[in-house]
mmCIF file of C-alpha atoms and ligand atoms in Angstrom:
data_model
loop_
_atom_site.group_PDB
_atom_site.id
_atom_site.type_symbol
_atom_site.label_atom_id
_atom_site.label_comp_id
_atom_site.label_asym_id
_atom_site.label_seq_id
_atom_site.Cartn_x
_atom_site.Cartn_y
_atom_site.Cartn_z
ATOM 1 C CA MET X 22 0.000 0.000 0.000
ATOM 2 C CA VAL X 23 1.251 3.499 -0.850
ATOM 3 C CA ALA X 24 1.967 5.491 2.310
ATOM 4 C CA GLY X 25 -0.920 7.788 3.191
ATOM 5 C CA ILE X 26 -3.403 5.952 1.000
ATOM 6 C CA ALA X 27 -6.223 3.772 2.357
ATOM 7 C CA GLN X 28 -6.962 0.759 0.152
ATOM 8 C CA ARG X 29 -9.733 -1.523 1.497
ATOM 9 C CA GLY X 30 -10.802 -4.479 -0.620
ATOM 10 C CA ASN X 31 -11.766 -3.057 -3.978
ATOM 11 C CA LEU X 32 -12.648 0.330 -2.489
ATOM 12 C CA PRO X 33 -11.111 3.176 -4.452
ATOM 13 C CA ALA X 34 -7.787 4.347 -3.049
ATOM 14 C CA GLN X 35 -8.319 7.555 -1.093
ATOM 15 C CA PRO X 36 -6.136 9.840 1.001
ATOM 16 C CA LEU X 37 -6.192 8.485 4.553
ATOM 17 C CA ILE X 38 -7.378 11.701 6.222
ATOM 18 C CA SER X 39 -10.214 12.230 3.762
ATOM 19 C CA TYR X 40 -11.259 8.574 4.119
ATOM 20 C CA PHE X 41 -11.684 8.813 7.893
ATOM 21 C CA LEU X 42 -13.318 12.207 7.632
ATOM 22 C CA LYS X 43 -15.887 10.662 5.306
ATOM 23 C CA VAL X 44 -16.386 7.768 7.722
ATOM 24 C CA SER X 45 -17.099 10.223 10.470
ATOM 25 C CA VAL X 46 -19.430 12.257 8.285
ATOM 26 C CA PHE X 47 -21.319 9.105 7.269
ATOM 27 C CA ALA X 48 -21.915 8.051 10.900
ATOM 28 C CA GLU X 49 -22.945 11.564 11.901
ATOM 29 C CA LYS X 50 -25.322 11.893 8.962
ATOM 30 C CA LEU X 51 -26.811 8.475 9.588
ATOM 31 C CA ILE X 52 -27.432 9.158 13.287
ATOM 32 C CA ALA X 53 -29.007 12.519 12.420
ATOM 33 C CA TRP X 54 -31.149 10.842 9.747
ATOM 34 C CA GLN X 55 -32.229 8.116 12.173
ATOM 35 C CA GLN X 56 -33.310 10.622 14.787
ATOM 36 C CA VAL X 57 -35.656 12.350 12.335
ATOM 37 C CA HIS X 58 -36.715 9.602 9.897
ATOM 38 C CA GLY X 59 -35.894 6.312 11.624
ATOM 39 C CA ARG X 60 -38.299 3.985 13.405
ATOM 40 C CA HIS X 61 -38.751 4.740 17.088
ATOM 41 C CA ASP X 62 -41.985 3.092 18.158
ATOM 42 C CA LEU X 63 -41.566 -0.590 17.398
ATOM 43 C CA PRO X 64 -42.553 -2.811 20.333
ATOM 44 C CA TRP X 65 -38.996 -4.155 20.822
ATOM 45 C CA GLN X 66 -37.374 -0.724 20.928
ATOM 46 C CA HIS X 67 -36.747 1.219 24.154
ATOM 47 C CA THR X 68 -35.690 -1.942 25.966
ATOM 48 C CA ARG X 69 -32.318 -3.267 26.999
ATOM 49 C CA ASP X 70 -33.736 -6.675 27.808
ATOM 50 C CA PRO X 71 -31.520 -9.014 25.761
ATOM 51 C CA TYR X 72 -34.333 -11.576 25.582
ATOM 52 C CA ALA X 73 -36.727 -9.085 23.943
ATOM 53 C CA VAL X 74 -34.009 -7.905 21.541
ATOM 54 C CA TRP X 75 -33.126 -11.502 20.712
ATOM 55 C CA VAL X 76 -36.708 -12.580 19.949
ATOM 56 C CA SER X 77 -37.262 -9.514 17.749
ATOM 57 C CA GLU X 78 -33.999 -10.004 15.853
ATOM 58 C CA ILE X 79 -34.785 -13.656 15.146
ATOM 59 C CA MET X 80 -38.314 -12.836 13.976
ATOM 60 C CA LEU X 81 -37.018 -10.026 11.750
ATOM 61 C CA GLN X 82 -34.669 -12.338 9.861
ATOM 62 C CA GLN X 83 -35.980 -12.464 6.281
ATOM 63 C CA THR X 84 -39.313 -11.088 7.473
ATOM 64 C CA GLN X 85 -40.713 -7.562 7.164
ATOM 65 C CA VAL X 86 -41.297 -5.451 10.260
ATOM 66 C CA SER X 87 -45.021 -5.113 9.526
ATOM 67 C CA ALA X 88 -45.426 -8.915 9.472
ATOM 68 C CA VAL X 89 -43.460 -9.375 12.696
ATOM 69 C CA ILE X 90 -45.214 -6.933 15.068
ATOM 70 C CA GLY X 91 -48.333 -9.060 15.767
ATOM 71 C CA TYR X 92 -46.326 -12.265 16.165
ATOM 72 C CA TYR X 93 -43.829 -10.551 18.445
ATOM 73 C CA ASN X 94 -46.520 -9.153 20.757
ATOM 74 C CA ARG X 95 -48.336 -12.493 21.038
ATOM 75 C CA PHE X 96 -45.078 -14.384 21.565
ATOM 76 C CA MET X 97 -43.853 -12.041 24.309
ATOM 77 C CA THR X 98 -47.238 -12.108 26.045
ATOM 78 C CA ARG X 99 -47.192 -15.891 26.180
ATOM 79 C CA PHE X 100 -43.417 -16.279 26.773
ATOM 80 C CA PRO X 101 -42.374 -13.111 28.631
ATOM 81 C CA THR X 102 -39.083 -14.527 29.960
ATOM 82 C CA ILE X 103 -36.342 -16.909 28.926
ATOM 83 C CA ALA X 104 -37.548 -19.308 31.645
ATOM 84 C CA SER X 105 -41.137 -19.337 30.356
ATOM 85 C CA LEU X 106 -39.908 -20.080 26.827
ATOM 86 C CA ALA X 107 -37.560 -22.812 28.015
ATOM 87 C CA GLU X 108 -40.321 -24.524 30.021
ATOM 88 C CA ALA X 109 -42.900 -24.454 27.200
ATOM 89 C CA SER X 110 -43.522 -27.459 24.978
ATOM 90 C CA GLN X 111 -42.108 -27.341 21.470
ATOM 91 C CA ASP X 112 -45.660 -27.687 20.162
ATOM 92 C CA GLU X 113 -46.756 -24.514 21.878
ATOM 93 C CA VAL X 114 -43.709 -22.573 20.691
ATOM 94 C CA MET X 115 -44.337 -23.739 17.126
ATOM 95 C CA GLN X 116 -48.007 -22.795 17.433
ATOM 96 C CA HIS X 117 -46.974 -19.201 18.231
ATOM 97 C CA TRP X 118 -44.649 -19.209 15.218
ATOM 98 C CA SER X 119 -47.118 -20.840 12.863
ATOM 99 C CA GLY X 120 -47.467 -18.713 9.709
ATOM 100 C CA LEU X 121 -44.239 -16.746 10.231
ATOM 101 C CA GLY X 122 -42.177 -19.265 8.229
ATOM 102 C CA TYR X 123 -38.559 -20.434 8.530
ATOM 103 C CA TYR X 124 -39.518 -22.693 11.439
ATOM 104 C CA SER X 125 -35.976 -23.688 12.377
ATOM 105 C CA ARG X 126 -35.807 -20.190 13.897
ATOM 106 C CA ALA X 127 -38.457 -21.143 16.478
ATOM 107 C CA ARG X 128 -36.882 -24.512 17.240
ATOM 108 C CA ASN X 129 -33.469 -22.876 17.702
ATOM 109 C CA LEU X 130 -34.932 -20.132 19.908
ATOM 110 C CA HIS X 131 -36.543 -22.749 22.142
ATOM 111 C CA HIS X 132 -33.350 -24.821 22.241
ATOM 112 C CA ALA X 133 -31.191 -21.764 23.056
ATOM 113 C CA ALA X 134 -33.553 -20.693 25.869
ATOM 114 C CA GLN X 135 -33.068 -24.132 27.443
ATOM 115 C CA THR X 136 -29.277 -23.783 27.007
ATOM 116 C CA ILE X 137 -29.348 -20.403 28.791
ATOM 117 C CA MET X 138 -31.313 -21.895 31.691
ATOM 118 C CA ARG X 139 -28.956 -24.857 31.931
ATOM 119 C CA GLU X 140 -25.547 -23.298 31.234
ATOM 120 C CA HIS X 141 -25.924 -19.613 32.162
ATOM 121 C CA ASP X 142 -28.204 -19.793 35.228
ATOM 122 C CA GLY X 143 -31.043 -18.288 33.220
ATOM 123 C CA GLN X 144 -29.077 -15.073 32.513
ATOM 124 C CA PHE X 145 -28.541 -14.069 28.895
ATOM 125 C CA PRO X 146 -24.741 -14.132 28.367
ATOM 126 C CA GLN X 147 -22.954 -10.833 27.664
ATOM 127 C CA ASP X 148 -19.815 -12.317 26.154
ATOM 128 C CA PHE X 149 -19.965 -12.019 22.353
ATOM 129 C CA ASP X 150 -18.595 -15.511 21.721
ATOM 130 C CA GLN X 151 -21.027 -17.045 24.203
ATOM 131 C CA ILE X 152 -23.938 -15.237 22.519
ATOM 132 C CA GLN X 153 -22.832 -16.480 19.121
ATOM 133 C CA ALA X 154 -22.509 -20.029 20.474
ATOM 134 C CA LEU X 155 -26.265 -20.162 21.162
ATOM 135 C CA LYS X 156 -28.201 -22.126 18.575
ATOM 136 C CA GLY X 157 -29.591 -19.988 15.745
ATOM 137 C CA ILE X 158 -27.587 -16.851 16.598
ATOM 138 C CA GLY X 159 -25.149 -15.808 13.883
ATOM 139 C CA ARG X 160 -22.612 -13.008 13.927
ATOM 140 C CA SER X 161 -25.010 -10.247 12.887
ATOM 141 C CA THR X 162 -27.761 -11.221 15.357
ATOM 142 C CA ALA X 163 -25.185 -11.533 18.149
ATOM 143 C CA ALA X 164 -23.960 -8.055 17.224
ATOM 144 C CA ALA X 165 -27.466 -6.538 17.325
ATOM 145 C CA ILE X 166 -28.086 -8.052 20.785
ATOM 146 C CA SER X 167 -24.663 -6.862 22.000
ATOM 147 C CA VAL X 168 -25.315 -3.305 20.807
ATOM 148 C CA PHE X 169 -28.947 -2.873 21.867
ATOM 149 C CA ALA X 170 -28.803 -4.794 25.166
ATOM 150 C CA PHE X 171 -25.203 -4.344 26.317
ATOM 151 C CA GLN X 172 -23.937 -1.268 24.381
ATOM 152 C CA GLN X 173 -20.974 -3.207 23.022
ATOM 153 C CA GLN X 174 -18.974 -2.058 19.973
ATOM 154 C CA GLN X 175 -20.193 -4.441 17.260
ATOM 155 C CA THR X 176 -21.659 -4.058 13.807
ATOM 156 C CA ILE X 177 -24.462 -5.848 11.995
ATOM 157 C CA MET X 178 -24.666 -7.149 8.443
ATOM 158 C CA ASP X 179 -28.062 -8.011 6.994
ATOM 159 C CA GLY X 180 -29.300 -7.671 3.424
ATOM 160 C CA ASN X 181 -30.228 -4.014 3.887
ATOM 161 C CA VAL X 182 -26.825 -3.089 5.311
ATOM 162 C CA LYS X 183 -25.060 -4.940 2.510
ATOM 163 C CA ARG X 184 -27.030 -2.949 -0.048
ATOM 164 C CA VAL X 185 -26.300 0.427 1.573
ATOM 165 C CA LEU X 186 -22.578 -0.243 1.923
ATOM 166 C CA ALA X 187 -22.239 -1.740 -1.554
ATOM 167 C CA ARG X 188 -23.815 1.411 -2.997
ATOM 168 C CA LEU X 189 -21.981 3.921 -0.845
ATOM 169 C CA HIS X 190 -18.636 2.407 -1.842
ATOM 170 C CA ALA X 191 -19.581 1.040 -5.286
ATOM 171 C CA ILE X 192 -18.581 -2.491 -4.350
ATOM 172 C CA ASP X 193 -19.070 -4.852 -7.270
ATOM 173 C CA GLY X 194 -20.007 -8.513 -6.964
ATOM 174 C CA TRP X 195 -22.887 -10.346 -5.320
ATOM 175 C CA PRO X 196 -22.727 -9.666 -1.532
ATOM 176 C CA GLY X 197 -23.465 -13.345 -0.808
ATOM 177 C CA LEU X 198 -20.015 -14.303 -2.154
ATOM 178 C CA PRO X 199 -17.645 -14.943 0.775
ATOM 179 C CA LEU X 200 -14.997 -12.533 -0.561
ATOM 180 C CA ILE X 201 -17.484 -9.677 -1.016
ATOM 181 C CA GLU X 202 -19.131 -10.388 2.342
ATOM 182 C CA LYS X 203 -15.736 -10.249 4.040
ATOM 183 C CA GLN X 204 -15.049 -6.865 2.442
ATOM 184 C CA LEU X 205 -18.410 -5.594 3.637
ATOM 185 C CA TRP X 206 -17.779 -6.757 7.228
ATOM 186 C CA THR X 207 -14.372 -5.036 7.214
ATOM 187 C CA LEU X 208 -15.915 -1.862 5.853
ATOM 188 C CA ALA X 209 -18.817 -1.960 8.334
ATOM 189 C CA GLU X 210 -16.418 -2.354 11.259
ATOM 190 C CA SER X 211 -14.315 0.572 10.051
ATOM 191 C CA LEU X 212 -17.399 2.799 9.946
ATOM 192 C CA LEU X 213 -18.482 2.255 13.566
ATOM 193 C CA PRO X 214 -18.715 5.519 15.504
ATOM 194 C CA ASP X 215 -17.386 5.833 19.046
ATOM 195 C CA LYS X 216 -20.659 7.155 20.444
ATOM 196 C CA ASP X 217 -24.419 6.791 19.854
ATOM 197 C CA LEU X 218 -23.873 3.238 18.643
ATOM 198 C CA PRO X 219 -27.470 1.990 19.160
ATOM 199 C CA ALA X 220 -28.813 4.961 17.149
ATOM 200 C CA TYR X 221 -26.216 4.324 14.448
ATOM 201 C CA ILE X 222 -27.030 0.588 14.173
ATOM 202 C CA GLN X 223 -30.772 1.273 14.219
ATOM 203 C CA GLY X 224 -30.120 3.904 11.543
ATOM 204 C CA LEU X 225 -28.296 1.374 9.371
ATOM 205 C CA MET X 226 -31.265 -1.002 9.632
ATOM 206 C CA ASP X 227 -33.887 1.671 8.975
ATOM 207 C CA PHE X 228 -31.995 3.494 6.226
ATOM 208 C CA GLY X 229 -31.662 0.316 4.181
ATOM 209 C CA ALA X 230 -35.197 -0.903 4.878
ATOM 210 C CA THR X 231 -37.074 2.338 4.256
ATOM 211 C CA PHE X 232 -34.883 4.741 2.254
ATOM 212 C CA CYS X 233 -32.049 3.149 0.285
ATOM 213 C CA LYS X 234 -34.348 0.366 -0.920
ATOM 214 C CA ARG X 235 -33.515 -2.078 -3.676
ATOM 215 C CA SER X 236 -36.025 -0.538 -6.062
ATOM 216 C CA LYS X 237 -36.882 3.158 -6.005
ATOM 217 C CA PRO X 238 -34.223 4.344 -3.539
ATOM 218 C CA ARG X 239 -34.865 7.956 -2.544
ATOM 219 C CA CYS X 240 -31.601 9.326 -3.921
ATOM 220 C CA SER X 241 -33.015 12.775 -4.681
ATOM 221 C CA ASP X 242 -33.665 13.403 -0.940
ATOM 222 C CA CYS X 243 -30.661 11.468 0.340
ATOM 223 C CA PRO X 244 -28.219 13.074 2.764
ATOM 224 C CA MET X 245 -25.476 10.675 1.554
ATOM 225 C CA GLN X 246 -25.600 11.823 -2.092
ATOM 226 C CA ASP X 247 -22.250 13.600 -2.073
ATOM 227 C CA GLN X 248 -20.366 10.540 -0.790
ATOM 228 C CA CYS X 249 -22.407 7.754 -2.403
ATOM 229 C CA GLN X 250 -20.225 6.302 -5.128
ATOM 230 C CA ALA X 251 -23.112 4.469 -6.777
ATOM 231 C CA PHE X 252 -25.028 7.756 -7.059
ATOM 232 C CA LEU X 253 -22.007 9.701 -8.278
ATOM 233 C CA GLN X 254 -21.230 6.998 -10.861
ATOM 234 C CA GLN X 255 -24.940 6.645 -11.819
ATOM 235 C CA ARG X 256 -24.916 2.936 -10.962
ATOM 236 C CA VAL X 257 -27.463 2.905 -8.151
ATOM 237 C CA LEU X 258 -29.800 0.295 -9.650
ATOM 238 C CA GLN X 259 -26.900 -1.923 -10.706
ATOM 239 C CA LEU X 260 -25.608 -2.213 -7.135
ATOM 240 C CA PRO X 261 -25.416 -4.461 -5.326
ATOM 241 C CA ALA X 262 -25.103 -7.157 -7.996
ATOM 242 C CA SER X 263 -27.916 -9.712 -7.969
ATOM 243 C CA LYS X 264 -27.442 -13.323 -7.026
ATOM 244 C CA PRO X 265 -26.650 -15.389 -10.128
ATOM 245 C CA ARG X 266 -29.974 -16.964 -11.084
ATOM 246 C CA LYS X 267 -30.648 -20.679 -11.158
ATOM 247 C CA ALA X 268 -33.930 -22.195 -12.238
ATOM 248 C CA ILE X 269 -35.995 -23.074 -9.144
ATOM 249 C CA PRO X 270 -36.716 -26.816 -9.171
ATOM 250 C CA GLU X 271 -40.284 -28.028 -8.728
ATOM 251 C CA LYS X 272 -41.377 -30.929 -6.536
ATOM 252 C CA GLN X 273 -44.728 -32.653 -6.184
ATOM 253 C CA THR X 274 -46.464 -34.245 -3.249
ATOM 254 C CA THR X 275 -49.909 -35.596 -2.406
ATOM 255 C CA MET X 276 -51.310 -34.658 0.995
ATOM 256 C CA LEU X 277 -53.854 -37.048 2.453
ATOM 257 C CA MET X 278 -56.831 -35.518 4.236
ATOM 258 C CA ILE X 279 -58.114 -38.614 6.041
ATOM 259 C CA LEU X 280 -61.508 -37.830 7.580
ATOM 260 C CA ASP X 281 -63.593 -39.615 10.167
ATOM 261 C CA ALA X 282 -66.769 -37.872 11.339
ATOM 262 C CA GLU X 283 -65.635 -34.246 11.897
ATOM 263 C CA GLU X 284 -62.011 -35.191 12.585
ATOM 264 C CA ILE X 285 -58.924 -35.270 10.412
ATOM 265 C CA LEU X 286 -55.677 -37.197 10.820
ATOM 266 C CA LEU X 287 -52.539 -35.088 11.360
ATOM 267 C CA GLU X 288 -48.939 -36.235 11.357
ATOM 268 C CA LYS X 289 -46.058 -34.424 13.037
ATOM 269 C CA ARG X 290 -43.105 -33.690 10.784
ATOM 270 C CA PRO X 291 -39.608 -34.668 11.895
ATOM 271 C CA ASN X 292 -37.575 -31.816 13.456
ATOM 272 C CA GLN X 293 -35.159 -31.782 10.530
ATOM 273 C CA GLY X 294 -36.165 -30.515 7.102
ATOM 274 C CA ILE X 295 -38.944 -28.219 5.934
ATOM 275 C CA TRP X 296 -41.724 -27.446 8.392
ATOM 276 C CA GLY X 297 -39.716 -29.379 11.028
ATOM 277 C CA GLY X 298 -41.672 -29.993 14.250
ATOM 278 C CA LEU X 299 -44.995 -28.737 12.823
ATOM 279 C CA TRP X 300 -48.177 -30.769 12.491
ATOM 280 C CA SER X 301 -49.047 -31.498 8.878
ATOM 281 C CA LEU X 302 -50.975 -33.952 6.711
ATOM 282 C CA PRO X 303 -49.673 -37.438 5.890
ATOM 283 C CA GLU X 304 -47.952 -37.368 2.508
ATOM 284 C CA ILE X 305 -47.401 -39.843 -0.293
ATOM 285 C CA ALA X 306 -45.650 -39.578 -3.653
ATOM 286 C CA PRO X 307 -47.931 -38.459 -6.509
ATOM 287 C CA THR X 308 -47.404 -41.802 -8.238
ATOM 288 C CA GLN X 309 -48.740 -43.801 -5.267
ATOM 289 C CA VAL X 310 -52.376 -44.853 -4.828
ATOM 290 C CA SER X 311 -53.729 -43.116 -1.739
ATOM 291 C CA VAL X 312 -56.245 -45.751 -0.538
ATOM 292 C CA GLN X 313 -53.647 -48.486 -0.873
ATOM 293 C CA GLN X 314 -50.960 -46.435 0.898
ATOM 294 C CA VAL X 315 -53.249 -45.663 3.855
ATOM 295 C CA GLN X 316 -54.000 -49.368 4.190
ATOM 296 C CA GLU X 317 -50.320 -50.335 4.036
ATOM 297 C CA LYS X 318 -48.872 -47.522 6.204
ATOM 298 C CA TYR X 319 -51.615 -47.023 8.786
ATOM 299 C CA GLY X 320 -53.729 -50.199 8.534
ATOM 300 C CA MET X 321 -56.955 -48.293 7.826
ATOM 301 C CA GLN X 322 -59.569 -48.667 5.103
ATOM 302 C CA THR X 323 -60.614 -45.503 3.285
ATOM 303 C CA GLU X 324 -62.552 -44.342 0.241
ATOM 304 C CA SER X 325 -61.433 -41.513 -2.022
ATOM 305 C CA LEU X 326 -63.442 -38.295 -2.020
ATOM 306 C CA GLU X 327 -63.337 -35.595 -4.669
ATOM 307 C CA VAL X 328 -59.857 -33.988 -4.881
ATOM 308 C CA LEU X 329 -59.421 -30.327 -3.975
ATOM 309 C CA PRO X 330 -57.650 -27.861 -6.266
ATOM 310 C CA VAL X 331 -53.865 -28.101 -6.450
ATOM 311 C CA LEU X 332 -51.932 -25.620 -4.289
ATOM 312 C CA TRP X 333 -48.457 -24.233 -5.079
ATOM 313 C CA HIS X 334 -46.095 -23.180 -2.320
ATOM 314 C CA THR X 335 -42.756 -21.484 -2.977
ATOM 315 C CA PHE X 336 -39.766 -22.092 -0.727
ATOM 316 C CA THR X 337 -36.396 -20.396 -1.109
ATOM 317 C CA HIS X 338 -34.927 -23.298 -3.045
ATOM 318 C CA PHE X 339 -37.871 -24.996 -4.721
ATOM 319 C CA LYS X 340 -41.565 -24.814 -5.539
ATOM 320 C CA LEU X 341 -43.895 -27.453 -4.168
ATOM 321 C CA GLU X 342 -47.019 -28.583 -6.011
ATOM 322 C CA ILE X 343 -49.450 -30.000 -3.437
ATOM 323 C CA THR X 344 -52.316 -32.229 -4.525
ATOM 324 C CA PRO X 345 -54.795 -32.504 -1.632
ATOM 325 C CA GLN X 346 -56.573 -35.886 -1.575
ATOM 326 C CA PRO X 347 -59.539 -36.136 0.842
ATOM 327 C CA LEU X 348 -60.325 -39.679 1.995
ATOM 328 C CA GLN X 349 -63.204 -40.972 4.106
ATOM 329 C CA LEU X 350 -62.423 -43.600 6.724
ATOM 330 C CA SER X 351 -64.619 -46.614 5.903
ATOM 331 C CA GLY X 352 -63.337 -49.048 8.541
ATOM 332 C CA GLN X 353 -62.009 -48.863 12.106
ATOM 333 C CA ARG X 354 -59.372 -46.420 13.333
ATOM 334 C CA SER X 355 -56.058 -48.123 13.991
ATOM 335 C CA SER X 356 -53.774 -47.392 16.942
ATOM 336 C CA LEU X 357 -51.372 -44.595 16.040
ATOM 337 C CA PRO X 358 -47.834 -43.578 17.020
ATOM 338 C CA PRO X 359 -47.450 -40.363 19.148
ATOM 339 C CA THR X 360 -46.485 -38.495 15.991
ATOM 340 C CA MET X 361 -50.071 -38.833 14.700
ATOM 341 C CA GLN X 362 -53.362 -37.591 16.093
ATOM 342 C CA TRP X 363 -56.998 -37.095 15.172
ATOM 343 C CA LEU X 364 -58.237 -33.544 15.640
ATOM 344 C CA SER X 365 -61.459 -31.807 14.724
ATOM 345 C CA VAL X 366 -60.966 -29.778 11.550
ATOM 346 C CA ASN X 367 -61.591 -26.581 13.551
ATOM 347 C CA ASP X 368 -58.935 -27.439 16.156
ATOM 348 C CA ALA X 369 -56.547 -28.576 13.442
ATOM 349 C CA ILE X 370 -56.774 -25.149 11.775
ATOM 350 C CA ASP X 371 -55.572 -23.577 15.044
ATOM 351 C CA ALA X 372 -52.726 -26.071 15.569
ATOM 352 C CA ALA X 373 -49.040 -25.400 14.766
ATOM 353 C CA LEU X 374 -49.334 -25.966 11.017
ATOM 354 C CA PRO X 375 -47.411 -24.753 7.968
ATOM 355 C CA ALA X 376 -49.370 -21.940 6.269
ATOM 356 C CA PRO X 377 -50.265 -23.952 3.099
ATOM 357 C CA VAL X 378 -51.644 -26.831 5.192
ATOM 358 C CA ARG X 379 -53.868 -24.373 7.058
ATOM 359 C CA THR X 380 -55.025 -23.069 3.667
ATOM 360 C CA LEU X 381 -55.876 -26.627 2.597
ATOM 361 C CA LEU X 382 -57.891 -27.262 5.768
ATOM 362 C CA LYS X 383 -59.852 -24.065 5.198
ATOM 363 C CA MET X 384 -60.491 -25.137 1.598
ATOM 364 C CA LEU X 385 -61.717 -28.494 2.908
ATOM 365 C CA GLN X 386 -63.967 -26.819 5.456
ATOM 366 C CA GLN X 387 -65.512 -24.606 2.756
ATOM 367 C CA SER X 388 -66.022 -27.539 0.395
ATOM 368 C CA ARG X 389 -67.840 -29.645 3.006
ATOM 369 C CA TYR X 390 -69.870 -27.305 5.181
HETATM 370 FE FE1 SF4 J 5 -28.821 4.959 -1.317
HETATM 371 FE FE2 SF4 J 5 -29.293 6.716 -3.285
HETATM 372 FE FE3 SF4 J 5 -28.601 7.552 -0.863
HETATM 373 FE FE4 SF4 J 5 -26.807 6.351 -2.392
HETATM 374 S S1 SF4 J 5 -27.793 8.300 -2.809
HETATM 375 S S2 SF4 J 5 -27.158 5.991 -0.227
HETATM 376 S S3 SF4 J 5 -28.089 4.843 -3.424
HETATM 377 S S4 SF4 J 5 -30.499 6.453 -1.393
#
């Protein structure tokens, strides 16, 4: 490196003094922006309770603030402390997460609450490495908890922050690539101010989520215009680079809606894999004959009823085509393992179900009653 020149990753070389002046100006501008335009009244703000910060940060992963608020309030009413969450059954935790998606988050939250009770005497750890060692807490979430609950000097890195930094410094390349992500972490750490850290971190979150958005960023009103390299180079909508596209594979399944009187048979999914730990409908491959499969797998005689319309559900990595097959029990119920239960259709709708399964049950209810 040439003496007196700062060269960070593929950031443009700049005189050292001017680089740090700009860093300081960025933090000051962001804190000032946050105080006027940032979000101040979300239910998890104005608290230093690490548990409340933790729950909110986990819920906010890949989920919009507006979708989280109701879930967060209900969850915190039912599980107001780490101890109450740790003592709850997994079923009840999943029920309070049902519809929010990415269910491993709820399982990990429950697991980590039990770890805190067992290994930290019920006190949320303050040590950064110990926070990060809890199940489901990555570097960025650990940083948010450290800043908001313990006022520690850490920085976050979610999709919004990546976008803001990639634009401000015209960083090329998809931010999901390890090399680019490393550059962004280094840059984010170098930008941390010495004071007002919670306001700065909240500002980073809010600025990316509400102002420097992926489409229609508000550049014409932006206080960062004069230092935003993407704006100055007229490359705002090209940055950050998009993830290289792959065709999303499609999968098919048949969900069995086995009915007896007003009740339906549910099966609990294994903890690993999609919808882990949630109640769902028994499934068979589309090529299998449903009546025959029910006889072979569960020892029960059934008759096919009219099929319901096909439902598509999109996951991050694939699309699932669900064919719902209602069946009427025509013989005796067989004894079932603990992972299966009969529930009235009404109760089943309120159970901890994946959202598309709840949709199917409502479709069934409308078609029958
Ligand atoms: Fe984002 Fe536009 Fe502001 Fe740059 S000028 S930080 S792209 S809103």
